[in-house]
Each structure stands twice: as C-alpha cells, then as structure tokens.
C-alpha cells in the first residue's frame, strides 16, 4: 500500500514554484547533516517542530537539534533527493521525497534509501518545517549460493496452524516456497538457514535444526517478531 501511495505522490510532471523552493530548502537541510550544520536547521524548524527519525524515535525541536553533530572521523557521506512532490493546502504544504544516501565508512561504500514525509507551514512570510518523518526503504540483501546438498534439506511441508501450511520444493534446480495451494516463489539465501523472497526485504525464513542437524521447522520473521512453522513428518 505504501509503495502505491509513494508512486502516486511522485508521479506529477508539473514543477511548481513552491516545489522548487521547498526542494531546494530540503536539499540544503540534507547537505547540512554530514557536517552537523545545526544553524540551518534552527532557522528552518518551527518552534514546535517534531522530528521522527529512521529508528522511530520521536523528538521535539531541542532534542533533534542536539543530534546534529559532524560525522565521526573516517566516515563521509551525502544525501541526494531523487524524487519530490508537494501539495499546498492554505498556509500548509505537505511534502514527500525520496532520498539516496551514499556513505564511505572507513573506506567501504554504503548505500541507503529513505522516504521522508514533511509538513511545512507559512509563518511570518516564510516557509518553516513543522514536522518530518523518515522511513527507511529496505533493500534485498545479497543472495549467496548454498552448498549443493543443502536446498534439499529444506524441502517439505510446514504447518503454522491446522488450516495454514507452507510447502518448500525444488523445481529444475530452484528452491521454491509458498503457502499450500497458492503460488510459489524462489527462496534465496542470505546466510545458511536464513532465506528470503526477492522484493520482500522485511521478511526472513529462519530455519531451525535439532541436535542431529535435521530441519525441524522455521520462523517467519518480520520486524523481529516470529510466526513459528513446524515441519510435518
């Protein structure tokens, strides 16, 4: 659902003067994060501004401003806006923008994507940022090849409830999984016994083994919470 809303929000082809203005201000704010330029954020935030970071921490203006410090030694980075859309309603403007962060962490390149929603208010002849919420857009992890004899160990039927079963099978050398009676998709390995589906980075299948190394089931894990599936005889 969020993906659909996001696609709609950024689909407009017309760039308005307000969009140009706010996009430039947002990019300047993003540029100020790496060096810890607190002064620019101070001038831009409303007195009652609320900021929700990518970890879900809710901060008022003073608390958020304290987090703006230069990146530590050995770390450099930049954030660029890649998609932007604004809708104005009276003295308020609602913004959604997509950002790409590129970071060098002690010589290693990192990449992250964010979705930010904002509310701007027109106060004393100037647009001020009243609220911002950062959402991490998760990417699929890199898949690794499994040893030749490992995929067959996952094959079988698993049950989470009397009316809910999951089937894992191999077709033409490809490991597949899906709810019994429904479509199946390729299962990819992040690490041994931790599998995932392409395009569903929030979810993992964490397989469990007994003392003899036999698969006994798996945990379907999302946001740190598990649904337990037991392997059927």
PDB file of C-alpha atoms in Angstrom, residues 51 63 67-68 75 103 134 159 162 173 230:
ATOM      1  CA  UNK A  51      11.070  15.029  14.010  1.00  0.00           C
ATOM      2  CA  UNK A  63      16.126  17.136  21.238  1.00  0.00           C
ATOM      3  CA  UNK A  67      21.606  15.048  17.402  1.00  0.00           C
ATOM      4  CA  UNK A  68      23.088  17.189  14.636  1.00  0.00           C
ATOM      5  CA  UNK A  75      33.084   8.494   7.766  1.00  0.00           C
ATOM      6  CA  UNK A 103      28.455   6.866   2.570  1.00  0.00           C
ATOM      7  CA  UNK A 134      11.977   9.467   7.961  1.00  0.00           C
ATOM      8  CA  UNK A 159       2.415 -26.001   9.477  1.00  0.00           C
ATOM      9  CA  UNK A 162      -4.333 -26.518  11.299  1.00  0.00           C
ATOM     10  CA  UNK A 173      17.189 -26.942  -9.505  1.00  0.00           C
ATOM     11  CA  UNK A 230       6.727 -26.840  12.316  1.00  0.00           C
TER      12      UNK A 230
END
